[in-house]
PDB file of C-alpha atoms and ligand atoms in Angstrom:
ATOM      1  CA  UNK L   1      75.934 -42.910 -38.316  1.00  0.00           C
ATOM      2  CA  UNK L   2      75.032 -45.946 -37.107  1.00  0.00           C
ATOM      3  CA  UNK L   3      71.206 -46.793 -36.164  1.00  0.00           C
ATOM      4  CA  UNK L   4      68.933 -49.426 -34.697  1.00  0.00           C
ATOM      5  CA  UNK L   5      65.351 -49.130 -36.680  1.00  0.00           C
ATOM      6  CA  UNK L   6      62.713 -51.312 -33.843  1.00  0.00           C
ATOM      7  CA  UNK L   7      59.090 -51.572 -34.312  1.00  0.00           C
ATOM      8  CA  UNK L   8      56.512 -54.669 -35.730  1.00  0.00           C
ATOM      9  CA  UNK L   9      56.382 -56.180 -38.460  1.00  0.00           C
ATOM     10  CA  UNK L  10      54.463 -53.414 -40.708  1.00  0.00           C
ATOM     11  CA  UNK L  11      55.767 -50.267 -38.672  1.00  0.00           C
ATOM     12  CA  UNK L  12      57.391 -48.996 -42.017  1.00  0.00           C
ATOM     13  CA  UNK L  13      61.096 -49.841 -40.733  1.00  0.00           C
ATOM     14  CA  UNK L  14      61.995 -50.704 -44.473  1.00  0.00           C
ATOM     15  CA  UNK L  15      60.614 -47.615 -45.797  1.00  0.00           C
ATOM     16  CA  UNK L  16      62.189 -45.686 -43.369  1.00  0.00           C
ATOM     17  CA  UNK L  17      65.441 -47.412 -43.784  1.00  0.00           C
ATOM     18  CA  UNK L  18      65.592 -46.674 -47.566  1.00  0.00           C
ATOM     19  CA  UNK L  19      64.382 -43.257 -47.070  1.00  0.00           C
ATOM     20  CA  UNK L  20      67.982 -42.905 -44.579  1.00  0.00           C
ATOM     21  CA  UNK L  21      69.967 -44.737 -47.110  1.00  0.00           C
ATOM     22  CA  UNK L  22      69.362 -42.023 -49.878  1.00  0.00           C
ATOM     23  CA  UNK L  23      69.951 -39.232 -47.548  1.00  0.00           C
ATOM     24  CA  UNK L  24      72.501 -40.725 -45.728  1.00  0.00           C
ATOM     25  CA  UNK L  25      74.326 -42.738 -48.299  1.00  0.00           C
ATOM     26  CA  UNK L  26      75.074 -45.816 -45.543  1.00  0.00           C
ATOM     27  CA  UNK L  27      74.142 -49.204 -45.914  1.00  0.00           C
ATOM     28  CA  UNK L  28      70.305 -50.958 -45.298  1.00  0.00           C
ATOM     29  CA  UNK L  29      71.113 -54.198 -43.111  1.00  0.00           C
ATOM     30  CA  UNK L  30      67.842 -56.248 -43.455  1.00  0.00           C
ATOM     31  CA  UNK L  31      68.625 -59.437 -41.849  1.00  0.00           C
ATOM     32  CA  UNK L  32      65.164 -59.995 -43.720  1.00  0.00           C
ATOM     33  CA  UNK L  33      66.333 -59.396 -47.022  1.00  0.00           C
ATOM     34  CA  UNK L  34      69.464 -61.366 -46.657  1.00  0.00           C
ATOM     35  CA  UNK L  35      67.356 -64.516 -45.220  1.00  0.00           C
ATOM     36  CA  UNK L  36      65.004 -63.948 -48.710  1.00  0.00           C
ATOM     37  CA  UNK L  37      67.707 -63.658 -50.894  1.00  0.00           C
ATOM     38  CA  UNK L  38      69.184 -66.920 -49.068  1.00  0.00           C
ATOM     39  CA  UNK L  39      65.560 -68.336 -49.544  1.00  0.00           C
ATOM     40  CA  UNK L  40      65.465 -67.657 -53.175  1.00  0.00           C
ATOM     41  CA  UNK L  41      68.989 -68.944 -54.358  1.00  0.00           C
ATOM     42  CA  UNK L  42      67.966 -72.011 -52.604  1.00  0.00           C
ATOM     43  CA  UNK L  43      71.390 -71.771 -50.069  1.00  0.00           C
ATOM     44  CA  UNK L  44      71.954 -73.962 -46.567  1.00  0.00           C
ATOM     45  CA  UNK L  45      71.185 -71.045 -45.099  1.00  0.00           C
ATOM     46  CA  UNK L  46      67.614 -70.571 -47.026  1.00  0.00           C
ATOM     47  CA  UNK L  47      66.693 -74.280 -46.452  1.00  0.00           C
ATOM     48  CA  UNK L  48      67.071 -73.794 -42.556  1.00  0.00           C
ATOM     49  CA  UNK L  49      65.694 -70.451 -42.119  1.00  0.00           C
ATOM     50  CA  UNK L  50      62.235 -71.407 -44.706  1.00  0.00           C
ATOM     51  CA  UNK L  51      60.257 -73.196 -41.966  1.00  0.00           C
ATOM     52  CA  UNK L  52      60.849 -70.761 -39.282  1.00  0.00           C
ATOM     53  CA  UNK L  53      59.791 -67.412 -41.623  1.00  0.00           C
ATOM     54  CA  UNK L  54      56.774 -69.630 -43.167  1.00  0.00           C
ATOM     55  CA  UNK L  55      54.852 -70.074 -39.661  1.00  0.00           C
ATOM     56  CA  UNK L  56      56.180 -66.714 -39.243  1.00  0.00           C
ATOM     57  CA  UNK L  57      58.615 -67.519 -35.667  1.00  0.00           C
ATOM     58  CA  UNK L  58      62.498 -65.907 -35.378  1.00  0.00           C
ATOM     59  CA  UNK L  59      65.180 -67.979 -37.344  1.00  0.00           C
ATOM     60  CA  UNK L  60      67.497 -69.059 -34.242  1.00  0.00           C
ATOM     61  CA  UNK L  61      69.844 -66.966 -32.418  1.00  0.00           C
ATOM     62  CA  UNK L  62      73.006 -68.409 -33.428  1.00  0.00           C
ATOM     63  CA  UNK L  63      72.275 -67.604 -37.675  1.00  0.00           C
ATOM     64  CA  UNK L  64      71.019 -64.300 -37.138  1.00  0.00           C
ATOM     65  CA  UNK L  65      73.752 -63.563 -35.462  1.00  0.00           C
ATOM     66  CA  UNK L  66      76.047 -65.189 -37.963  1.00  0.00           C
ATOM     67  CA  UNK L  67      74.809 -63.106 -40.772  1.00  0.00           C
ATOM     68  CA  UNK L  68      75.132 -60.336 -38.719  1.00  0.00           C
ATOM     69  CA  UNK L  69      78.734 -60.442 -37.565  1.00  0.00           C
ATOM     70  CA  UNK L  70      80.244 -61.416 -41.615  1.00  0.00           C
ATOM     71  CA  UNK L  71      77.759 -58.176 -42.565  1.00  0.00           C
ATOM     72  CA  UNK L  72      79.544 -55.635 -40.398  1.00  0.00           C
ATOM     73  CA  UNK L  73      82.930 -55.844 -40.734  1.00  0.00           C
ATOM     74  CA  UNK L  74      82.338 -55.220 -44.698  1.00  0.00           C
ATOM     75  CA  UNK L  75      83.559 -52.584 -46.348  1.00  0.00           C
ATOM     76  CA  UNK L  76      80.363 -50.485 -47.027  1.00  0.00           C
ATOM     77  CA  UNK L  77      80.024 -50.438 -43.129  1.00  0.00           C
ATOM     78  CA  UNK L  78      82.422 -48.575 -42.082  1.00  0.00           C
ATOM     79  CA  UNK L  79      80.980 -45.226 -42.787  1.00  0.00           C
ATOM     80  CA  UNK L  80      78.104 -46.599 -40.596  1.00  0.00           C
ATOM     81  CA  UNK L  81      74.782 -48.708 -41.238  1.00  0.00           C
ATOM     82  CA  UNK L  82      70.837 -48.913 -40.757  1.00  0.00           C
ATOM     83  CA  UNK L  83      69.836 -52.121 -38.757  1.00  0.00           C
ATOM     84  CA  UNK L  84      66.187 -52.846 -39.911  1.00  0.00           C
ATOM     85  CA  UNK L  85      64.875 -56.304 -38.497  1.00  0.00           C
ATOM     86  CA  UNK L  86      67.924 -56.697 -36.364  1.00  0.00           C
ATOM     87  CA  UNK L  87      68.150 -57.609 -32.982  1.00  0.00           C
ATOM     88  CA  UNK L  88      65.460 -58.617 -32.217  1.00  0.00           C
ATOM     89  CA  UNK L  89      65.855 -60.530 -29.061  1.00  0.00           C
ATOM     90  CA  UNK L  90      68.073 -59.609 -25.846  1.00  0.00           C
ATOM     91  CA  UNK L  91      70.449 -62.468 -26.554  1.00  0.00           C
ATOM     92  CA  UNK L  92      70.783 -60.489 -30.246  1.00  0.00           C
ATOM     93  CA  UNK L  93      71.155 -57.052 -29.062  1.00  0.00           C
ATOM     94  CA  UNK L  94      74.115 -58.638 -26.045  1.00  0.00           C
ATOM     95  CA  UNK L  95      75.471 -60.303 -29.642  1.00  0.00           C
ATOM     96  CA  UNK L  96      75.897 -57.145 -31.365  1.00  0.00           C
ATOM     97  CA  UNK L  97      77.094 -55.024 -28.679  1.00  0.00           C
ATOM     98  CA  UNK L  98      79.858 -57.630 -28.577  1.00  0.00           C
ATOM     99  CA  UNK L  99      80.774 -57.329 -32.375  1.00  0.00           C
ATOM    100  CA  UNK L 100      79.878 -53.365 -32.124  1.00  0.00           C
ATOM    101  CA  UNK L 101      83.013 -53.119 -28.942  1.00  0.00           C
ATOM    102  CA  UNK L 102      85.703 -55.520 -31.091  1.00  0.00           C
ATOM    103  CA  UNK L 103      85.016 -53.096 -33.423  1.00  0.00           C
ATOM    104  CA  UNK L 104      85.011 -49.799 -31.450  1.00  0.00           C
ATOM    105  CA  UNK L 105      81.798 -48.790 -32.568  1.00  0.00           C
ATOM    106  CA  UNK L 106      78.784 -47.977 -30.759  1.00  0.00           C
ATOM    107  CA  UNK L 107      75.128 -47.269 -32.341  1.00  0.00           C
ATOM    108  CA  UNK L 108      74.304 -43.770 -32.208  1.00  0.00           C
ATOM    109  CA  UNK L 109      70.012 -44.068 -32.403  1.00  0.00           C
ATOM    110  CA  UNK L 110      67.663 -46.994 -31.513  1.00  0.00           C
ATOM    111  CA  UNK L 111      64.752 -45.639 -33.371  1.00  0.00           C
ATOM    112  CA  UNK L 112      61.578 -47.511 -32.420  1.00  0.00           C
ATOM    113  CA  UNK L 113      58.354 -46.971 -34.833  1.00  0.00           C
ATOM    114  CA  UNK L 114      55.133 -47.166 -33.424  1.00  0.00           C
ATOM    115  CA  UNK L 115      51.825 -48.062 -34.889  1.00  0.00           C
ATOM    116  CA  UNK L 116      48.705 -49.957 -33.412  1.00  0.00           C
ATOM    117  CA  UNK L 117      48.349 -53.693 -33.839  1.00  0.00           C
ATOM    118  CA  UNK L 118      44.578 -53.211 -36.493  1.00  0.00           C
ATOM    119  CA  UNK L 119      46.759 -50.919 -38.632  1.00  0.00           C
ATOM    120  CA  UNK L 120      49.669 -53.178 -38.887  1.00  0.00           C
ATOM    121  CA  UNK L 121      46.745 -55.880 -39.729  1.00  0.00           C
ATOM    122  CA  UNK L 122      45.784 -53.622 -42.177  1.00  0.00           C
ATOM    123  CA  UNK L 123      49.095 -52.621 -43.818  1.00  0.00           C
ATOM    124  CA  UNK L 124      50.868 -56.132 -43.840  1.00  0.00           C
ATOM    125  CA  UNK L 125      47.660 -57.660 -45.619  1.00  0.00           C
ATOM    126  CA  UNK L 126      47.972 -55.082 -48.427  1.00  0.00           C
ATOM    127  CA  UNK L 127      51.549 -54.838 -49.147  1.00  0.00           C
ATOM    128  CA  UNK L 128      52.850 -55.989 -52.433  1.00  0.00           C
ATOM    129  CA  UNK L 129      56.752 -55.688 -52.939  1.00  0.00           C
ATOM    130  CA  UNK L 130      58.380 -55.253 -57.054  1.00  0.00           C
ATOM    131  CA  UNK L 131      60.174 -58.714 -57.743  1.00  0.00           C
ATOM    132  CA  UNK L 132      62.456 -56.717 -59.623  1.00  0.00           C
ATOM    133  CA  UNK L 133      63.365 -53.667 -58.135  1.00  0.00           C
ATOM    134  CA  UNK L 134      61.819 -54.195 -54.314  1.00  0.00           C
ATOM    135  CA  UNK L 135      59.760 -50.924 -54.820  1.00  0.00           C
ATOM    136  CA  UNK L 136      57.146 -51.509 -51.840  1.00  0.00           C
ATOM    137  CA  UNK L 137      53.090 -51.129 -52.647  1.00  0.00           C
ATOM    138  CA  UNK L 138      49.684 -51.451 -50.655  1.00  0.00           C
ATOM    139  CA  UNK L 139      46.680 -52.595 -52.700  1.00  0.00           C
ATOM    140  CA  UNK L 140      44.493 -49.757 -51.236  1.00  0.00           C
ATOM    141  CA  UNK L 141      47.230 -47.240 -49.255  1.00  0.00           C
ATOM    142  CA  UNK L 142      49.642 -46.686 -51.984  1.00  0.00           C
ATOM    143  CA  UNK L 143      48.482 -48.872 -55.289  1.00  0.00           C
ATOM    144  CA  UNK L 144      50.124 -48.909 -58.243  1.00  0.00           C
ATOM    145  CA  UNK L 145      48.816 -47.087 -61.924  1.00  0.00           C
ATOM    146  CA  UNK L 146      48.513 -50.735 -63.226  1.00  0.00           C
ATOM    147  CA  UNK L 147      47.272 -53.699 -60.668  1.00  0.00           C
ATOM    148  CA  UNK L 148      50.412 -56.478 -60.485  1.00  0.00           C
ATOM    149  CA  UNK L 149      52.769 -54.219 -62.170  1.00  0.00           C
ATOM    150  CA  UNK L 150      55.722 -52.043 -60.892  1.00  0.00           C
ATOM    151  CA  UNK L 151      54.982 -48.136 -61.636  1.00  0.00           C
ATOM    152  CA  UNK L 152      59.154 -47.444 -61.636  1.00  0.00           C
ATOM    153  CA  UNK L 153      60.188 -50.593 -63.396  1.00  0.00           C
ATOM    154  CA  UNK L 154      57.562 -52.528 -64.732  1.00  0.00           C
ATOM    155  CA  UNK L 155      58.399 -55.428 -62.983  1.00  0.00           C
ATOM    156  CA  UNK L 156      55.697 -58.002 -61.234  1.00  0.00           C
ATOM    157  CA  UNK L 157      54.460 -57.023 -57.770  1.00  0.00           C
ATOM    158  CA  UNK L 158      54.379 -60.594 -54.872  1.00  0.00           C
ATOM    159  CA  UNK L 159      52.759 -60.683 -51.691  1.00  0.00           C
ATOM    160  CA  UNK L 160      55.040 -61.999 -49.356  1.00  0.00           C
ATOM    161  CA  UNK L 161      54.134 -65.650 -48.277  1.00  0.00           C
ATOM    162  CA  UNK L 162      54.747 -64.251 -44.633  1.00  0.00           C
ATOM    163  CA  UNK L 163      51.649 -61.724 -44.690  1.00  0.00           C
ATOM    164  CA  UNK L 164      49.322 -63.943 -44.921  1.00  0.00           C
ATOM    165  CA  UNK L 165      46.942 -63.195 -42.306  1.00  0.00           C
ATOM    166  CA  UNK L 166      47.564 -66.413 -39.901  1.00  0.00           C
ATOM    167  CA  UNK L 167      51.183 -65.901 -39.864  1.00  0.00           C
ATOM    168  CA  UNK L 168      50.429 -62.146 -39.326  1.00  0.00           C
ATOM    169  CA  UNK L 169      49.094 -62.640 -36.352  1.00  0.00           C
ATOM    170  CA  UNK L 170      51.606 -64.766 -35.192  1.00  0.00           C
ATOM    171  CA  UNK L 171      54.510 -62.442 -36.256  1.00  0.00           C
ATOM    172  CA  UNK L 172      52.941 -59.791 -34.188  1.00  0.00           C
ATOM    173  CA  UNK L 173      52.681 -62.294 -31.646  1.00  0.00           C
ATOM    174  CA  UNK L 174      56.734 -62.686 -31.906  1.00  0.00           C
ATOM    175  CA  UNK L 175      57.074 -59.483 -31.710  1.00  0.00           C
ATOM    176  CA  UNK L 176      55.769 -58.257 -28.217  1.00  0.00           C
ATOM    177  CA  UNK L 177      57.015 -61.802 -26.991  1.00  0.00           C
ATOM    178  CA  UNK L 178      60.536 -61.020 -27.844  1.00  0.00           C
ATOM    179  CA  UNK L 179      61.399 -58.167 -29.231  1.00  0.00           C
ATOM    180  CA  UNK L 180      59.369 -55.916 -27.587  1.00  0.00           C
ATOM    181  CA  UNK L 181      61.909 -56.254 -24.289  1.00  0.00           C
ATOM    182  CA  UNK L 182      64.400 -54.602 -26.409  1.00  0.00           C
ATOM    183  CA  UNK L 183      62.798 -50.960 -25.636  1.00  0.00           C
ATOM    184  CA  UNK L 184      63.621 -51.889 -22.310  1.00  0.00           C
ATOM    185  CA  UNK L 185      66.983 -53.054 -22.623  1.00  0.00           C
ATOM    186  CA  UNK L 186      67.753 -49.943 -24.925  1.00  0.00           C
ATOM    187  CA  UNK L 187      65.720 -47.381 -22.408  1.00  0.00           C
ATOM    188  CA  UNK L 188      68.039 -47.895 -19.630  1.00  0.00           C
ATOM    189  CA  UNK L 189      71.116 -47.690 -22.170  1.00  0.00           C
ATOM    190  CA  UNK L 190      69.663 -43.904 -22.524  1.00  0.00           C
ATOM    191  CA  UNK L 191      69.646 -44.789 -26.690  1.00  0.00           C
ATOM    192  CA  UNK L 192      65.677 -45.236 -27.365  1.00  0.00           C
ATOM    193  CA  UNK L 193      63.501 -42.529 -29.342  1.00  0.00           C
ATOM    194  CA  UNK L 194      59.949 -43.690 -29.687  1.00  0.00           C
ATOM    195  CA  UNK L 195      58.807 -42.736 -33.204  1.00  0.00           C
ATOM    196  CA  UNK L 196      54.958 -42.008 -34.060  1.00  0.00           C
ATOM    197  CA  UNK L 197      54.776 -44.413 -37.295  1.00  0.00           C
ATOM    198  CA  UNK L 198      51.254 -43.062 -37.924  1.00  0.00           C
ATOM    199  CA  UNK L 199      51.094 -40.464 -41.462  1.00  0.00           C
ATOM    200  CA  UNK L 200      52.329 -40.039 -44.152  1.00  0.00           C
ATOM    201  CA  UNK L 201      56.136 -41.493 -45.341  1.00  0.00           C
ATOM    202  CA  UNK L 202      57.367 -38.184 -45.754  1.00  0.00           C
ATOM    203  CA  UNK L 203      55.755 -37.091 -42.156  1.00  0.00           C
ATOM    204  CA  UNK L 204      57.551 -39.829 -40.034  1.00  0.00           C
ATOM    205  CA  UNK L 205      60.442 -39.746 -41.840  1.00  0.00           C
ATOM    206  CA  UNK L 206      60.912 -36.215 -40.982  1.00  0.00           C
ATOM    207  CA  UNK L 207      60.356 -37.087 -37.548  1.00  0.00           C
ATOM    208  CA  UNK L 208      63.169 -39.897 -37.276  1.00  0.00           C
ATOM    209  CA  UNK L 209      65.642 -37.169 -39.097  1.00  0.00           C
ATOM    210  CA  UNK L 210      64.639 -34.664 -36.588  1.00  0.00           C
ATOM    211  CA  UNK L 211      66.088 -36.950 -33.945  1.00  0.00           C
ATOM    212  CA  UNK L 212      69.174 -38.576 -36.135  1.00  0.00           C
ATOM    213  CA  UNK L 213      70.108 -35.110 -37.725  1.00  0.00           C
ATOM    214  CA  UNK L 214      71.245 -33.672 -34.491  1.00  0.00           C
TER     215      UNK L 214
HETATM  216  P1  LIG M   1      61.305 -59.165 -41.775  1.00  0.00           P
HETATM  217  O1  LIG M   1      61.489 -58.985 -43.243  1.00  0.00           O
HETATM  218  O2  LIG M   1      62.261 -58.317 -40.969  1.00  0.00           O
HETATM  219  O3  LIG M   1      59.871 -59.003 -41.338  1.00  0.00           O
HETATM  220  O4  LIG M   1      61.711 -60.691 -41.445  1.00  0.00           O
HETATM  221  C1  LIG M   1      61.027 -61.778 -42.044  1.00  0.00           C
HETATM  222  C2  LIG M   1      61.308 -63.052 -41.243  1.00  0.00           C
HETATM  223  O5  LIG M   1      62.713 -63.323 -41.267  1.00  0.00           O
HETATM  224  C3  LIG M   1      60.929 -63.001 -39.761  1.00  0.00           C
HETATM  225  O6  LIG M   1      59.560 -63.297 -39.531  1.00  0.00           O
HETATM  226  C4  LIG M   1      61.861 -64.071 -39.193  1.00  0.00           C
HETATM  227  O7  LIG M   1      61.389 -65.380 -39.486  1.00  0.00           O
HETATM  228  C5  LIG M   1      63.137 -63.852 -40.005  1.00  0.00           C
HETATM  229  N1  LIG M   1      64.036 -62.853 -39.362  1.00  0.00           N
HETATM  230  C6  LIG M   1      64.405 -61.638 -39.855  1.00  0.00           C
HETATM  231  N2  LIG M   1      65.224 -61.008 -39.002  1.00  0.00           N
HETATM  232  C7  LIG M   1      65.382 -61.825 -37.940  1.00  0.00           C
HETATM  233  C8  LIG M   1      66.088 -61.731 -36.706  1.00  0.00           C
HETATM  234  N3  LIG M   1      66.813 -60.650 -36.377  1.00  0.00           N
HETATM  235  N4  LIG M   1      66.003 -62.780 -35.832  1.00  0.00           N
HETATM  236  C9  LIG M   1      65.309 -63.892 -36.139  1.00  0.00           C
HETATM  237  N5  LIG M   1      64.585 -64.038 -37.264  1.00  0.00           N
HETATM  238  C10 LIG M   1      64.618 -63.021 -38.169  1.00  0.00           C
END
């Protein structure tokens, strides 16, 4: 099974993603995570990608792609994967339907989460991710027993210097710039299912498996 999860920043496309990993048992690709893991170990990678993710703009083309195209061909993809941040321009999505032929594959869902831009406001502002275990939080949605603390591994709960609420706003901003042509460019490919990303976890992910499970 290979999938596409769209939608802002906020839409729950991580949440969603690790819900399909445990059913599915395929692979998260989170060109996000891999660009904070870069970030943290301090890499060539991290050092060029920091000032585009602190004022909240796309890390260029070219390195997204990159990661992308070493991240496929390994061997935990072949049973299929969950794209979650990825493409998110036109020139990305051309990109990986390049890799996706070389390697006679095709993606079977584009999956694009929905949820108005106050609530996203409201959700990014919240969220607190475990350093330790990347359990995900929100201070007043879904807070843990003990404020700062991991309820599943005790570890300490960051905000992420991206949702702060200037570079919120422009992240959403990004967004419906350029990635929002993607439900185009996947409409006319006859691939797109627009998911309502409004209820509970368990409520849209049931949704999204109604459409992948078939
Ligand atoms: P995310 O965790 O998906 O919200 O991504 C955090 C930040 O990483 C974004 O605001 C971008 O700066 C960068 N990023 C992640 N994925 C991509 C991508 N596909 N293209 C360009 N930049 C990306």
């Amino acid at each position: 099974m290979r999938l596409i999860l769209l939608g802002a920043p906020g839409a729950g496309k991580g949440t969603q993603a690790k819900k399909l990993v445990s059913k599915y048992t395929i692979p998260q690709v989170s060109t996000g995570d891999i660009l904070r893991a870069a970030l943290k170990d301090e890499t060539a990678l991290g050092v060029k990608a920091k000032a585009y993710m602190d004022k909240g703009e796309l890390v260029p083309d070219e390195v997204v792609i990159g990661i992308i195209k070493e991240r496929l061909v390994q061997e935990d993809c072949k049973v299929g994967f969950i794209l979650d941040g990825f493409p998110r321009t036109v020139n990305q999505a051309n990109a990986l339907e390049d890799t996706l032929n070389k390697l006679d594959q095709a993606i079977d869902h584009v999956l694009e989460i929905n949820v108005g831009n106050e609530e996203l406001v409201d959700r990014l502002t919240g969220r607190r991710t475990c350093k330790d275990c990347g359990a995900g939080y929100h201070v007043s949605f879904n807070p843990p027993a003990k404020e700062g603390t991991c309820d599943k591994c005790k570890g300490k709960l960051y905000q992420r210097e991206d949702d702060s609420e200037a570079t919120i706003v422009a992240r959403l901003k990004v967004y419906s710039d350029q990635t929002l042509p993607l439900t185009d460019y996947y409409k006319s490919k006859g691939r797109l299912t627009a998911i309502d990303g409004v209820g509970s976890e368990e409520e849209i992910f049931s949704r999204i498996d109604a459409v992948v499970s078939c």
